[in-house]
PDB file of N, CA and C in Angstrom:
ATOM      1  N   MET V  21    -110.282 -43.562  53.582  1.00 56.00           N
ATOM      2  CA  MET V  21    -109.651 -44.841  53.302  1.00 56.00           C
ATOM      3  C   MET V  21    -108.319 -44.574  52.606  1.00 56.00           C
ATOM      4  N   ASP V  22    -107.312 -45.304  52.993  1.00 77.00           N
ATOM      5  CA  ASP V  22    -106.017 -45.207  52.322  1.00 77.00           C
ATOM      6  C   ASP V  22    -106.089 -45.955  50.997  1.00 77.00           C
ATOM      7  N   ARG V  23    -105.657 -45.304  49.924  1.00 84.00           N
ATOM      8  CA  ARG V  23    -105.724 -45.915  48.584  1.00 84.00           C
ATOM      9  C   ARG V  23    -104.924 -47.204  48.481  1.00 84.00           C
ATOM     10  N   GLY V  24    -103.862 -47.326  49.254  1.00 88.00           N
ATOM     11  CA  GLY V  24    -103.002 -48.497  49.174  1.00 88.00           C
ATOM     12  C   GLY V  24    -103.660 -49.784  49.617  1.00 88.00           C
ATOM     13  N   VAL V  25    -104.792 -49.695  50.324  1.00 92.00           N
ATOM     14  CA  VAL V  25    -105.509 -50.898  50.769  1.00 92.00           C
ATOM     15  C   VAL V  25    -106.945 -50.939  50.236  1.00 92.00           C
ATOM     16  N   ALA V  26    -107.261 -50.117  49.254  1.00 91.00           N
ATOM     17  CA  ALA V  26    -108.627 -50.038  48.723  1.00 91.00           C
ATOM     18  C   ALA V  26    -109.114 -51.374  48.169  1.00 91.00           C
ATOM     19  N   GLY V  27    -108.279 -52.080  47.438  1.00 90.00           N
ATOM     20  CA  GLY V  27    -108.676 -53.382  46.888  1.00 90.00           C
ATOM     21  C   GLY V  27    -108.883 -54.415  47.980  1.00 90.00           C
ATOM     22  N   LEU V  28    -108.063 -54.358  49.004  1.00 93.00           N
ATOM     23  CA  LEU V  28    -108.211 -55.259  50.139  1.00 93.00           C
ATOM     24  C   LEU V  28    -109.546 -55.019  50.834  1.00 93.00           C
ATOM     25  N   LEU V  29    -109.869 -53.755  51.092  1.00 92.00           N
ATOM     26  CA  LEU V  29    -111.106 -53.446  51.804  1.00 92.00           C
ATOM     27  C   LEU V  29    -112.334 -53.878  51.016  1.00 92.00           C
ATOM     28  N   ALA V  30    -112.294 -53.770  49.714  1.00 90.00           N
ATOM     29  CA  ALA V  30    -113.426 -54.229  48.903  1.00 90.00           C
ATOM     30  C   ALA V  30    -113.685 -55.710  49.140  1.00 90.00           C
ATOM     31  N   SER V  31    -112.638 -56.492  49.324  1.00 90.00           N
ATOM     32  CA  SER V  31    -112.796 -57.920  49.610  1.00 90.00           C
ATOM     33  C   SER V  31    -113.132 -58.172  51.077  1.00 90.00           C
ATOM     34  N   LEU V  32    -112.523 -57.426  51.972  1.00 92.00           N
ATOM     35  CA  LEU V  32    -112.814 -57.604  53.398  1.00 92.00           C
ATOM     36  C   LEU V  32    -114.269 -57.293  53.725  1.00 92.00           C
ATOM     37  N   TRP V  33    -114.831 -56.281  53.081  1.00 92.00           N
ATOM     38  CA  TRP V  33    -116.202 -55.895  53.387  1.00 92.00           C
ATOM     39  C   TRP V  33    -117.212 -56.986  53.055  1.00 92.00           C
ATOM     40  N   ALA V  34    -116.805 -57.975  52.277  1.00 88.00           N
ATOM     41  CA  ALA V  34    -117.691 -59.113  52.002  1.00 88.00           C
ATOM     42  C   ALA V  34    -117.828 -60.017  53.228  1.00 88.00           C
ATOM     43  N   VAL V  35    -116.858 -59.958  54.152  1.00 90.00           N
ATOM     44  CA  VAL V  35    -116.884 -60.854  55.324  1.00 90.00           C
ATOM     45  C   VAL V  35    -116.834 -60.122  56.657  1.00 90.00           C
ATOM     46  N   CYS V  36    -116.590 -58.823  56.649  1.00 90.00           N
ATOM     47  CA  CYS V  36    -116.502 -58.115  57.927  1.00 90.00           C
ATOM     48  C   CYS V  36    -116.865 -56.650  57.762  1.00 90.00           C
ATOM     49  N   ASP V  37    -117.094 -56.020  58.886  1.00 91.00           N
ATOM     50  CA  ASP V  37    -117.331 -54.578  58.935  1.00 91.00           C
ATOM     51  C   ASP V  37    -116.076 -53.934  59.511  1.00 91.00           C
ATOM     52  N   THR V  38    -115.668 -52.810  58.941  1.00 93.00           N
ATOM     53  CA  THR V  38    -114.467 -52.137  59.433  1.00 93.00           C
ATOM     54  C   THR V  38    -114.810 -50.715  59.873  1.00 93.00           C
ATOM     55  N   ARG V  39    -114.021 -50.241  60.844  1.00 92.00           N
ATOM     56  CA  ARG V  39    -114.208 -48.878  61.351  1.00 92.00           C
ATOM     57  C   ARG V  39    -113.081 -47.954  60.924  1.00 92.00           C
ATOM     58  N   SER V  40    -111.942 -48.524  60.536  1.00 93.00           N
ATOM     59  CA  SER V  40    -110.787 -47.702  60.187  1.00 93.00           C
ATOM     60  C   SER V  40    -109.759 -48.567  59.468  1.00 93.00           C
ATOM     61  N   CYS V  41    -108.801 -47.906  58.815  1.00 93.00           N
ATOM     62  CA  CYS V  41    -107.695 -48.618  58.180  1.00 93.00           C
ATOM     63  C   CYS V  41    -106.545 -47.644  57.966  1.00 93.00           C
ATOM     64  N   CYS V  42    -105.368 -48.205  57.726  1.00 92.00           N
ATOM     65  CA  CYS V  42    -104.188 -47.392  57.442  1.00 92.00           C
ATOM     66  C   CYS V  42    -103.207 -48.258  56.665  1.00 92.00           C
ATOM     67  N   GLU V  43    -102.604 -47.691  55.624  1.00 91.00           N
ATOM     68  CA  GLU V  43    -101.666 -48.476  54.819  1.00 91.00           C
ATOM     69  C   GLU V  43    -100.230 -48.393  55.315  1.00 91.00           C
ATOM     70  N   ASN V  44     -99.934 -47.452  56.217  1.00 89.00           N
ATOM     71  CA  ASN V  44     -98.567 -47.364  56.715  1.00 89.00           C
ATOM     72  C   ASN V  44     -98.523 -46.645  58.066  1.00 89.00           C
ATOM     73  N   GLU V  45     -98.404 -47.445  59.094  1.00 88.00           N
ATOM     74  CA  GLU V  45     -98.162 -46.893  60.424  1.00 88.00           C
ATOM     75  C   GLU V  45     -96.931 -47.591  60.974  1.00 88.00           C
ATOM     76  N   ASP V  46     -95.839 -46.882  60.976  1.00 87.00           N
ATOM     77  CA  ASP V  46     -94.561 -47.445  61.419  1.00 87.00           C
ATOM     78  C   ASP V  46     -94.199 -48.717  60.660  1.00 87.00           C
ATOM     79  N   GLY V  47     -94.441 -48.713  59.348  1.00 85.00           N
ATOM     80  CA  GLY V  47     -94.062 -49.839  58.500  1.00 85.00           C
ATOM     81  C   GLY V  47     -95.077 -50.953  58.397  1.00 85.00           C
ATOM     82  N   ARG V  48     -96.184 -50.836  59.118  1.00 92.00           N
ATOM     83  CA  ARG V  48     -97.237 -51.851  59.046  1.00 92.00           C
ATOM     84  C   ARG V  48     -98.546 -51.201  58.622  1.00 92.00           C
ATOM     85  N   ALA V  49     -99.389 -52.010  58.001  1.00 94.00           N
ATOM     86  CA  ALA V  49    -100.742 -51.573  57.679  1.00 94.00           C
ATOM     87  C   ALA V  49    -101.674 -52.154  58.734  1.00 94.00           C
ATOM     88  N   TYR V  50    -102.886 -51.625  58.802  1.00 95.00           N
ATOM     89  CA  TYR V  50    -103.848 -52.207  59.725  1.00 95.00           C
ATOM     90  C   TYR V  50    -105.278 -51.951  59.272  1.00 95.00           C
ATOM     91  N   VAL V  51    -106.175 -52.768  59.766  1.00 95.00           N
ATOM     92  CA  VAL V  51    -107.605 -52.544  59.656  1.00 95.00           C
ATOM     93  C   VAL V  51    -108.182 -52.687  61.058  1.00 95.00           C
ATOM     94  N   VAL V  52    -109.250 -51.963  61.304  1.00 96.00           N
ATOM     95  CA  VAL V  52    -109.941 -52.056  62.584  1.00 96.00           C
ATOM     96  C   VAL V  52    -111.347 -52.588  62.292  1.00 96.00           C
ATOM     97  N   PRO V  53    -111.512 -53.889  62.418  1.00 96.00           N
ATOM     98  CA  PRO V  53    -112.841 -54.454  62.211  1.00 96.00           C
ATOM     99  C   PRO V  53    -113.683 -54.279  63.470  1.00 96.00           C
ATOM    100  N   THR V  54    -114.982 -54.448  63.330  1.00 94.00           N
ATOM    101  CA  THR V  54    -115.823 -54.452  64.518  1.00 94.00           C
ATOM    102  C   THR V  54    -115.469 -55.682  65.334  1.00 94.00           C
ATOM    103  N   ALA V  55    -115.773 -55.653  66.617  1.00 93.00           N
ATOM    104  CA  ALA V  55    -115.435 -56.781  67.501  1.00 93.00           C
ATOM    105  C   ALA V  55    -116.067 -58.077  67.008  1.00 93.00           C
ATOM    106  N   ASP V  56    -117.285 -57.999  66.504  1.00 93.00           N
ATOM    107  CA  ASP V  56    -117.987 -59.196  66.030  1.00 93.00           C
ATOM    108  C   ASP V  56    -117.391 -59.780  64.757  1.00 93.00           C
ATOM    109  N   THR V  57    -116.614 -58.988  64.010  1.00 94.00           N
ATOM    110  CA  THR V  57    -116.094 -59.467  62.730  1.00 94.00           C
ATOM    111  C   THR V  57    -114.573 -59.560  62.695  1.00 94.00           C
ATOM    112  N   CYS V  58    -113.926 -59.406  63.824  1.00 95.00           N
ATOM    113  CA  CYS V  58    -112.458 -59.448  63.879  1.00 95.00           C
ATOM    114  C   CYS V  58    -111.911 -60.796  63.396  1.00 95.00           C
ATOM    115  N   ASP V  59    -112.549 -61.901  63.805  1.00 94.00           N
ATOM    116  CA  ASP V  59    -112.074 -63.229  63.377  1.00 94.00           C
ATOM    117  C   ASP V  59    -112.151 -63.379  61.862  1.00 94.00           C
ATOM    118  N   ALA V  60    -113.220 -62.904  61.253  1.00 93.00           N
ATOM    119  CA  ALA V  60    -113.370 -63.001  59.796  1.00 93.00           C
ATOM    120  C   ALA V  60    -112.303 -62.176  59.085  1.00 93.00           C
ATOM    121  N   ALA V  61    -112.038 -60.975  59.586  1.00 94.00           N
ATOM    122  CA  ALA V  61    -111.003 -60.132  58.985  1.00 94.00           C
ATOM    123  C   ALA V  61    -109.631 -60.782  59.113  1.00 94.00           C
ATOM    124  N   THR V  62    -109.339 -61.303  60.294  1.00 95.00           N
ATOM    125  CA  THR V  62    -108.045 -61.949  60.540  1.00 95.00           C
ATOM    126  C   THR V  62    -107.863 -63.150  59.635  1.00 95.00           C
ATOM    127  N   GLN V  63    -108.891 -63.959  59.477  1.00 92.00           N
ATOM    128  CA  GLN V  63    -108.806 -65.139  58.604  1.00 92.00           C
ATOM    129  C   GLN V  63    -108.602 -64.738  57.150  1.00 92.00           C
ATOM    130  N   SER V  64    -109.293 -63.712  56.693  1.00 92.00           N
ATOM    131  CA  SER V  64    -109.115 -63.259  55.312  1.00 92.00           C
ATOM    132  C   SER V  64    -107.699 -62.772  55.063  1.00 92.00           C
ATOM    133  N   LEU V  65    -107.155 -62.017  56.014  1.00 94.00           N
ATOM    134  CA  LEU V  65    -105.777 -61.547  55.867  1.00 94.00           C
ATOM    135  C   LEU V  65    -104.789 -62.707  55.904  1.00 94.00           C
ATOM    136  N   ALA V  66    -105.058 -63.699  56.733  1.00 93.00           N
ATOM    137  CA  ALA V  66    -104.211 -64.894  56.769  1.00 93.00           C
ATOM    138  C   ALA V  66    -104.292 -65.642  55.449  1.00 93.00           C
ATOM    139  N   ASN V  67    -105.496 -65.729  54.871  1.00 90.00           N
ATOM    140  CA  ASN V  67    -105.666 -66.397  53.575  1.00 90.00           C
ATOM    141  C   ASN V  67    -104.871 -65.703  52.481  1.00 90.00           C
ATOM    142  N   LEU V  68    -104.637 -64.418  52.636  1.00 92.00           N
ATOM    143  CA  LEU V  68    -103.823 -63.667  51.678  1.00 92.00           C
ATOM    144  C   LEU V  68    -102.327 -63.812  51.944  1.00 92.00           C
ATOM    145  N   GLY V  69    -101.977 -64.497  53.030  1.00 91.00           N
ATOM    146  CA  GLY V  69    -100.568 -64.684  53.372  1.00 91.00           C
ATOM    147  C   GLY V  69     -99.951 -63.467  54.026  1.00 91.00           C
ATOM    148  N   LEU V  70    -100.775 -62.628  54.681  1.00 94.00           N
ATOM    149  CA  LEU V  70    -100.283 -61.385  55.253  1.00 94.00           C
ATOM    150  C   LEU V  70     -99.892 -61.498  56.728  1.00 94.00           C
ATOM    151  N   HIS V  71    -100.029 -62.662  57.314  1.00 94.00           N
ATOM    152  CA  HIS V  71     -99.610 -62.933  58.692  1.00 94.00           C
ATOM    153  C   HIS V  71    -100.124 -61.867  59.668  1.00 94.00           C
ATOM    154  N   PRO V  72    -101.446 -61.761  59.804  1.00 96.00           N
ATOM    155  CA  PRO V  72    -102.005 -60.729  60.661  1.00 96.00           C
ATOM    156  C   PRO V  72    -101.739 -60.963  62.149  1.00 96.00           C
ATOM    157  N   THR V  73    -101.662 -59.870  62.886  1.00 96.00           N
ATOM    158  CA  THR V  73    -101.505 -59.885  64.333  1.00 96.00           C
ATOM    159  C   THR V  73    -102.567 -58.955  64.913  1.00 96.00           C
ATOM    160  N   VAL V  74    -103.305 -59.433  65.896  1.00 97.00           N
ATOM    161  CA  VAL V  74    -104.359 -58.627  66.510  1.00 97.00           C
ATOM    162  C   VAL V  74    -103.859 -58.056  67.841  1.00 97.00           C
ATOM    163  N   VAL V  75    -103.953 -56.742  67.967  1.00 96.00           N
ATOM    164  CA  VAL V  75    -103.580 -56.049  69.199  1.00 96.00           C
ATOM    165  C   VAL V  75    -104.714 -55.079  69.535  1.00 96.00           C
ATOM    166  N   ASP V  76    -105.377 -55.337  70.648  1.00 96.00           N
ATOM    167  CA  ASP V  76    -106.469 -54.465  71.097  1.00 96.00           C
ATOM    168  C   ASP V  76    -107.531 -54.238  70.020  1.00 96.00           C
ATOM    169  N   GLY V  77    -107.873 -55.287  69.284  1.00 95.00           N
ATOM    170  CA  GLY V  77    -108.914 -55.191  68.273  1.00 95.00           C
ATOM    171  C   GLY V  77    -108.466 -54.629  66.935  1.00 95.00           C
ATOM    172  N   ILE V  78    -107.204 -54.262  66.823  1.00 96.00           N
ATOM    173  CA  ILE V  78    -106.641 -53.752  65.568  1.00 96.00           C
ATOM    174  C   ILE V  78    -105.855 -54.878  64.928  1.00 96.00           C
ATOM    175  N   VAL V  79    -106.101 -55.133  63.646  1.00 97.00           N
ATOM    176  CA  VAL V  79    -105.432 -56.227  62.942  1.00 97.00           C
ATOM    177  C   VAL V  79    -104.306 -55.628  62.096  1.00 97.00           C
ATOM    178  N   TYR V  80    -103.071 -55.869  62.519  1.00 97.00           N
ATOM    179  CA  TYR V  80    -101.879 -55.365  61.837  1.00 97.00           C
ATOM    180  C   TYR V  80    -101.344 -56.405  60.862  1.00 97.00           C
ATOM    181  N   PHE V  81    -100.724 -55.934  59.780  1.00 95.00           N
ATOM    182  CA  PHE V  81    -100.113 -56.818  58.793  1.00 95.00           C
ATOM    183  C   PHE V  81     -99.108 -56.021  57.971  1.00 95.00           C
ATOM    184  N   ARG V  82     -98.200 -56.723  57.326  1.00 92.00           N
ATOM    185  CA  ARG V  82     -97.210 -56.080  56.442  1.00 92.00           C
ATOM    186  C   ARG V  82     -97.780 -56.030  55.026  1.00 92.00           C
ATOM    187  N   MET V  83     -97.501 -54.958  54.330  1.00 91.00           N
ATOM    188  CA  MET V  83     -97.906 -54.851  52.926  1.00 91.00           C
ATOM    189  C   MET V  83     -97.083 -55.862  52.127  1.00 91.00           C
ATOM    190  N   PRO V  84     -97.738 -56.622  51.244  1.00 90.00           N
ATOM    191  CA  PRO V  84     -97.022 -57.645  50.484  1.00 90.00           C
ATOM    192  C   PRO V  84     -96.192 -57.050  49.347  1.00 90.00           C
ATOM    193  N   ASP V  85     -95.154 -57.776  48.957  1.00 88.00           N
ATOM    194  CA  ASP V  85     -94.351 -57.398  47.798  1.00 88.00           C
ATOM    195  C   ASP V  85     -94.833 -58.110  46.534  1.00 88.00           C
ATOM    196  N   SER V  86     -95.538 -59.235  46.707  1.00 87.00           N
ATOM    197  CA  SER V  86     -95.885 -60.086  45.580  1.00 87.00           C
ATOM    198  C   SER V  86     -97.186 -59.716  44.874  1.00 87.00           C
ATOM    199  N   PHE V  87     -98.011 -58.882  45.483  1.00 89.00           N
ATOM    200  CA  PHE V  87     -99.238 -58.412  44.837  1.00 89.00           C
ATOM    201  C   PHE V  87     -99.652 -57.102  45.490  1.00 89.00           C
ATOM    202  N   ARG V  88    -100.576 -56.408  44.837  1.00 90.00           N
ATOM    203  CA  ARG V  88    -100.960 -55.070  45.281  1.00 90.00           C
ATOM    204  C   ARG V  88    -102.308 -55.100  46.002  1.00 90.00           C
ATOM    205  N   LEU V  89    -102.365 -54.495  47.175  1.00 93.00           N
ATOM    206  CA  LEU V  89    -103.608 -54.435  47.933  1.00 93.00           C
ATOM    207  C   LEU V  89    -104.512 -53.293  47.479  1.00 93.00           C
ATOM    208  N   ASP V  90    -104.030 -52.432  46.599  1.00 92.00           N
ATOM    209  CA  ASP V  90    -104.886 -51.373  46.071  1.00 92.00           C
ATOM    210  C   ASP V  90    -105.678 -51.843  44.851  1.00 92.00           C
ATOM    211  N   ASP V  91    -105.369 -53.020  44.351  1.00 91.00           N
ATOM    212  CA  ASP V  91    -106.011 -53.567  43.154  1.00 91.00           C
ATOM    213  C   ASP V  91    -106.971 -54.683  43.556  1.00 91.00           C
ATOM    214  N   VAL V  92    -108.264 -54.417  43.471  1.00 90.00           N
ATOM    215  CA  VAL V  92    -109.267 -55.382  43.920  1.00 90.00           C
ATOM    216  C   VAL V  92    -109.165 -56.707  43.167  1.00 90.00           C
ATOM    217  N   GLU V  93    -108.844 -56.679  41.891  1.00 91.00           N
ATOM    218  CA  GLU V  93    -108.745 -57.927  41.121  1.00 91.00           C
ATOM    219  C   GLU V  93    -107.561 -58.775  41.578  1.00 91.00           C
ATOM    220  N   GLN V  94    -106.434 -58.142  41.884  1.00 91.00           N
ATOM    221  CA  GLN V  94    -105.290 -58.908  42.385  1.00 91.00           C
ATOM    222  C   GLN V  94    -105.620 -59.549  43.729  1.00 91.00           C
ATOM    223  N   VAL V  95    -106.307 -58.825  44.584  1.00 91.00           N
ATOM    224  CA  VAL V  95    -106.694 -59.372  45.888  1.00 91.00           C
ATOM    225  C   VAL V  95    -107.659 -60.534  45.696  1.00 91.00           C
ATOM    226  N   ARG V  96    -108.658 -60.371  44.846  1.00 89.00           N
ATOM    227  CA  ARG V  96    -109.633 -61.451  44.601  1.00 89.00           C
ATOM    228  C   ARG V  96    -108.969 -62.689  44.031  1.00 89.00           C
ATOM    229  N   ARG V  97    -108.067 -62.496  43.067  1.00 88.00           N
ATOM    230  CA  ARG V  97    -107.360 -63.662  42.493  1.00 88.00           C
ATOM    231  C   ARG V  97    -106.536 -64.363  43.565  1.00 88.00           C
ATOM    232  N   ARG V  98    -105.900 -63.596  44.400  1.00 88.00           N
ATOM    233  CA  ARG V  98    -105.077 -64.179  45.469  1.00 88.00           C
ATOM    234  C   ARG V  98    -105.944 -64.967  46.453  1.00 88.00           C
ATOM    235  N   LEU V  99    -107.122 -64.452  46.771  1.00 84.00           N
ATOM    236  CA  LEU V  99    -108.032 -65.151  47.675  1.00 84.00           C
ATOM    237  C   LEU V  99    -108.614 -66.414  47.041  1.00 84.00           C
ATOM    238  N   GLN V 100    -108.729 -66.443  45.722  1.00 83.00           N
ATOM    239  CA  GLN V 100    -109.310 -67.590  45.031  1.00 83.00           C
ATOM    240  C   GLN V 100    -108.311 -68.695  44.750  1.00 83.00           C
ATOM    241  N   ARG V 101    -107.034 -68.436  44.952  1.00 71.00           N
ATOM    242  CA  ARG V 101    -106.029 -69.469  44.668  1.00 71.00           C
ATOM    243  C   ARG V 101    -106.238 -70.650  45.614  1.00 71.00           C
ATOM    244  N   PRO V 102    -106.012 -71.838  45.141  1.00 62.00           N
ATOM    245  CA  PRO V 102    -106.202 -73.007  46.004  1.00 62.00           C
ATOM    246  C   PRO V 102    -105.161 -73.037  47.121  1.00 62.00           C
ATOM    247  N   THR V 103    -105.632 -73.146  48.345  1.00 55.00           N
ATOM    248  CA  THR V 103    -104.733 -73.199  49.487  1.00 55.00           C
ATOM    249  C   THR V 103    -104.876 -74.497  50.262  1.00 55.00           C
ATOM    250  N   GLY V 104    -105.940 -75.247  49.979  1.00 49.00           N
ATOM    251  CA  GLY V 104    -106.203 -76.451  50.743  1.00 49.00           C
ATOM    252  C   GLY V 104    -107.010 -76.162  51.993  1.00 49.00           C
ATOM    253  N   ILE V 105    -107.155 -74.884  52.337  1.00 55.00           N
ATOM    254  CA  ILE V 105    -107.930 -74.487  53.501  1.00 55.00           C
ATOM    255  C   ILE V 105    -109.028 -73.547  53.025  1.00 55.00           C
ATOM    256  N   GLN V 106    -110.248 -73.851  53.424  1.00 59.00           N
ATOM    257  CA  GLN V 106    -111.354 -72.989  53.048  1.00 59.00           C
ATOM    258  C   GLN V 106    -112.100 -72.570  54.298  1.00 59.00           C
ATOM    259  N   ALA V 107    -112.398 -71.318  54.394  1.00 66.00           N
ATOM    260  CA  ALA V 107    -113.178 -70.813  55.519  1.00 66.00           C
ATOM    261  C   ALA V 107    -114.403 -70.110  54.963  1.00 66.00           C
ATOM    262  N   ASN V 108    -115.554 -70.513  55.421  1.00 73.00           N
ATOM    263  CA  ASN V 108    -116.796 -69.873  55.022  1.00 73.00           C
ATOM    264  C   ASN V 108    -117.373 -69.133  56.219  1.00 73.00           C
ATOM    265  N   TRP V 109    -117.963 -67.977  55.957  1.00 75.00           N
ATOM    266  CA  TRP V 109    -118.566 -67.156  57.000  1.00 75.00           C
ATOM    267  C   TRP V 109    -120.005 -66.887  56.623  1.00 75.00           C
ATOM    268  N   ARG V 110    -120.856 -66.712  57.612  1.00 77.00           N
ATOM    269  CA  ARG V 110    -122.251 -66.364  57.362  1.00 77.00           C
ATOM    270  C   ARG V 110    -122.701 -65.394  58.447  1.00 77.00           C
ATOM    271  N   VAL V 111    -123.820 -64.750  58.192  1.00 81.00           N
ATOM    272  CA  VAL V 111    -124.415 -63.865  59.181  1.00 81.00           C
ATOM    273  C   VAL V 111    -125.474 -64.671  59.912  1.00 81.00           C
ATOM    274  N   ASN V 112    -125.378 -64.744  61.238  1.00 84.00           N
ATOM    275  CA  ASN V 112    -126.338 -65.521  62.018  1.00 84.00           C
ATOM    276  C   ASN V 112    -127.608 -64.710  62.256  1.00 84.00           C
ATOM    277  N   GLY V 113    -128.530 -65.254  62.999  1.00 86.00           N
ATOM    278  CA  GLY V 113    -129.804 -64.609  63.260  1.00 86.00           C
ATOM    279  C   GLY V 113    -129.696 -63.297  64.017  1.00 86.00           C
ATOM    280  N   ARG V 114    -128.588 -63.087  64.726  1.00 83.00           N
ATOM    281  CA  ARG V 114    -128.366 -61.835  65.450  1.00 83.00           C
ATOM    282  C   ARG V 114    -127.655 -60.795  64.586  1.00 83.00           C
ATOM    283  N   GLY V 115    -127.375 -61.142  63.330  1.00 80.00           N
ATOM    284  CA  GLY V 115    -126.686 -60.219  62.439  1.00 80.00           C
ATOM    285  C   GLY V 115    -125.188 -60.173  62.640  1.00 80.00           C
ATOM    286  N   VAL V 116    -124.624 -61.238  63.248  1.00 79.00           N
ATOM    287  CA  VAL V 116    -123.196 -61.301  63.535  1.00 79.00           C
ATOM    288  C   VAL V 116    -122.541 -62.308  62.594  1.00 79.00           C
ATOM    289  N   PHE V 117    -121.367 -61.953  62.054  1.00 75.00           N
ATOM    290  CA  PHE V 117    -120.625 -62.893  61.229  1.00 75.00           C
ATOM    291  C   PHE V 117    -120.137 -64.035  62.101  1.00 75.00           C
ATOM    292  N   GLU V 118    -120.281 -65.275  61.596  1.00 77.00           N
ATOM    293  CA  GLU V 118    -119.751 -66.433  62.305  1.00 77.00           C
ATOM    294  C   GLU V 118    -119.206 -67.419  61.284  1.00 77.00           C
ATOM    295  N   ARG V 119    -118.245 -68.192  61.737  1.00 72.00           N
ATOM    296  CA  ARG V 119    -117.602 -69.161  60.862  1.00 72.00           C
ATOM    297  C   ARG V 119    -118.529 -70.338  60.648  1.00 72.00           C
ATOM    298  N   ALA V 120    -118.614 -70.784  59.399  1.00 73.00           N
ATOM    299  CA  ALA V 120    -119.425 -71.941  59.035  1.00 73.00           C
ATOM    300  C   ALA V 120    -118.537 -72.917  58.286  1.00 73.00           C
ATOM    301  N   GLY V 121    -118.778 -74.201  58.454  1.00 62.00           N
ATOM    302  CA  GLY V 121    -117.977 -75.202  57.756  1.00 62.00           C
ATOM    303  C   GLY V 121    -118.203 -75.155  56.263  1.00 62.00           C
ATOM    304  N   PRO V 122    -117.270 -75.713  55.467  1.00 53.00           N
ATOM    305  CA  PRO V 122    -117.375 -75.667  54.015  1.00 53.00           C
ATOM    306  C   PRO V 122    -118.673 -76.282  53.485  1.00 53.00           C
ATOM    307  N   GLY V 123    -119.173 -77.302  54.149  1.00 46.00           N
ATOM    308  CA  GLY V 123    -120.381 -77.955  53.667  1.00 46.00           C
ATOM    309  C   GLY V 123    -121.619 -77.529  54.420  1.00 46.00           C
ATOM    310  N   ASP V 124    -121.499 -76.515  55.267  1.00 42.00           N
ATOM    311  CA  ASP V 124    -122.595 -76.086  56.110  1.00 42.00           C
ATOM    312  C   ASP V 124    -123.519 -75.158  55.336  1.00 42.00           C
ATOM    313  N   ASP V 125    -124.725 -75.621  55.060  1.00 42.00           N
ATOM    314  CA  ASP V 125    -125.672 -74.781  54.347  1.00 42.00           C
ATOM    315  C   ASP V 125    -126.862 -74.426  55.224  1.00 42.00           C
ATOM    316  N   SER V 126    -126.692 -74.535  56.556  1.00 43.00           N
ATOM    317  CA  SER V 126    -127.796 -74.265  57.473  1.00 43.00           C
ATOM    318  C   SER V 126    -128.246 -72.812  57.414  1.00 43.00           C
ATOM    319  N   GLY V 127    -127.390 -71.931  56.900  1.00 42.00           N
ATOM    320  CA  GLY V 127    -127.768 -70.529  56.778  1.00 42.00           C
ATOM    321  C   GLY V 127    -128.435 -70.220  55.444  1.00 42.00           C
ATOM    322  N   ALA V 128    -128.586 -71.242  54.596  1.00 41.00           N
ATOM    323  CA  ALA V 128    -129.196 -71.024  53.284  1.00 41.00           C
ATOM    324  C   ALA V 128    -130.675 -70.713  53.445  1.00 41.00           C
ATOM    325  N   LEU V 129    -131.195 -69.916  52.521  1.00 39.00           N
ATOM    326  CA  LEU V 129    -132.606 -69.582  52.551  1.00 39.00           C
ATOM    327  C   LEU V 129    -133.442 -70.794  52.187  1.00 39.00           C
ATOM    328  N   ASP V 130    -134.561 -70.945  52.850  1.00 39.00           N
ATOM    329  CA  ASP V 130    -135.500 -72.018  52.552  1.00 39.00           C
ATOM    330  C   ASP V 130    -136.226 -71.676  51.257  1.00 39.00           C
ATOM    331  N   ALA V 131    -136.144 -72.568  50.285  1.00 38.00           N
ATOM    332  CA  ALA V 131    -136.730 -72.312  48.966  1.00 38.00           C
ATOM    333  C   ALA V 131    -138.250 -72.171  49.051  1.00 38.00           C
ATOM    334  N   GLY V 132    -138.862 -72.731  50.099  1.00 40.00           N
ATOM    335  CA  GLY V 132    -140.299 -72.652  50.229  1.00 40.00           C
ATOM    336  C   GLY V 132    -140.793 -71.369  50.864  1.00 40.00           C
ATOM    337  N   SER V 133    -139.884 -70.488  51.292  1.00 37.00           N
ATOM    338  CA  SER V 133    -140.304 -69.250  51.956  1.00 37.00           C
ATOM    339  C   SER V 133    -140.736 -68.212  50.966  1.00 37.00           C
TER     340      SER V 133
END
């Protein structure tokens, strides 16, 4: 793992699985999420204001100047800032990440189980 994106990956792993990453390839950073979790990774990077672009399953983005992606706390604070847009993800019965609405609790555990 590249140290320059260590804090980012700690947050990304909460919503997606990754196979690779790089903090500088021709001026851009990238993560390679699994095919099933690419949408979750892309949305998280967009929520950080990193303007991700997906090419052949690789999610490219520019390293920000306003905060550090190697610092997990800076990434978490940035993700927690109010944006007016909230995206929730859950793991479905097949073990695949899928987008769930903000008020969708259908994936919650049944208290009687």
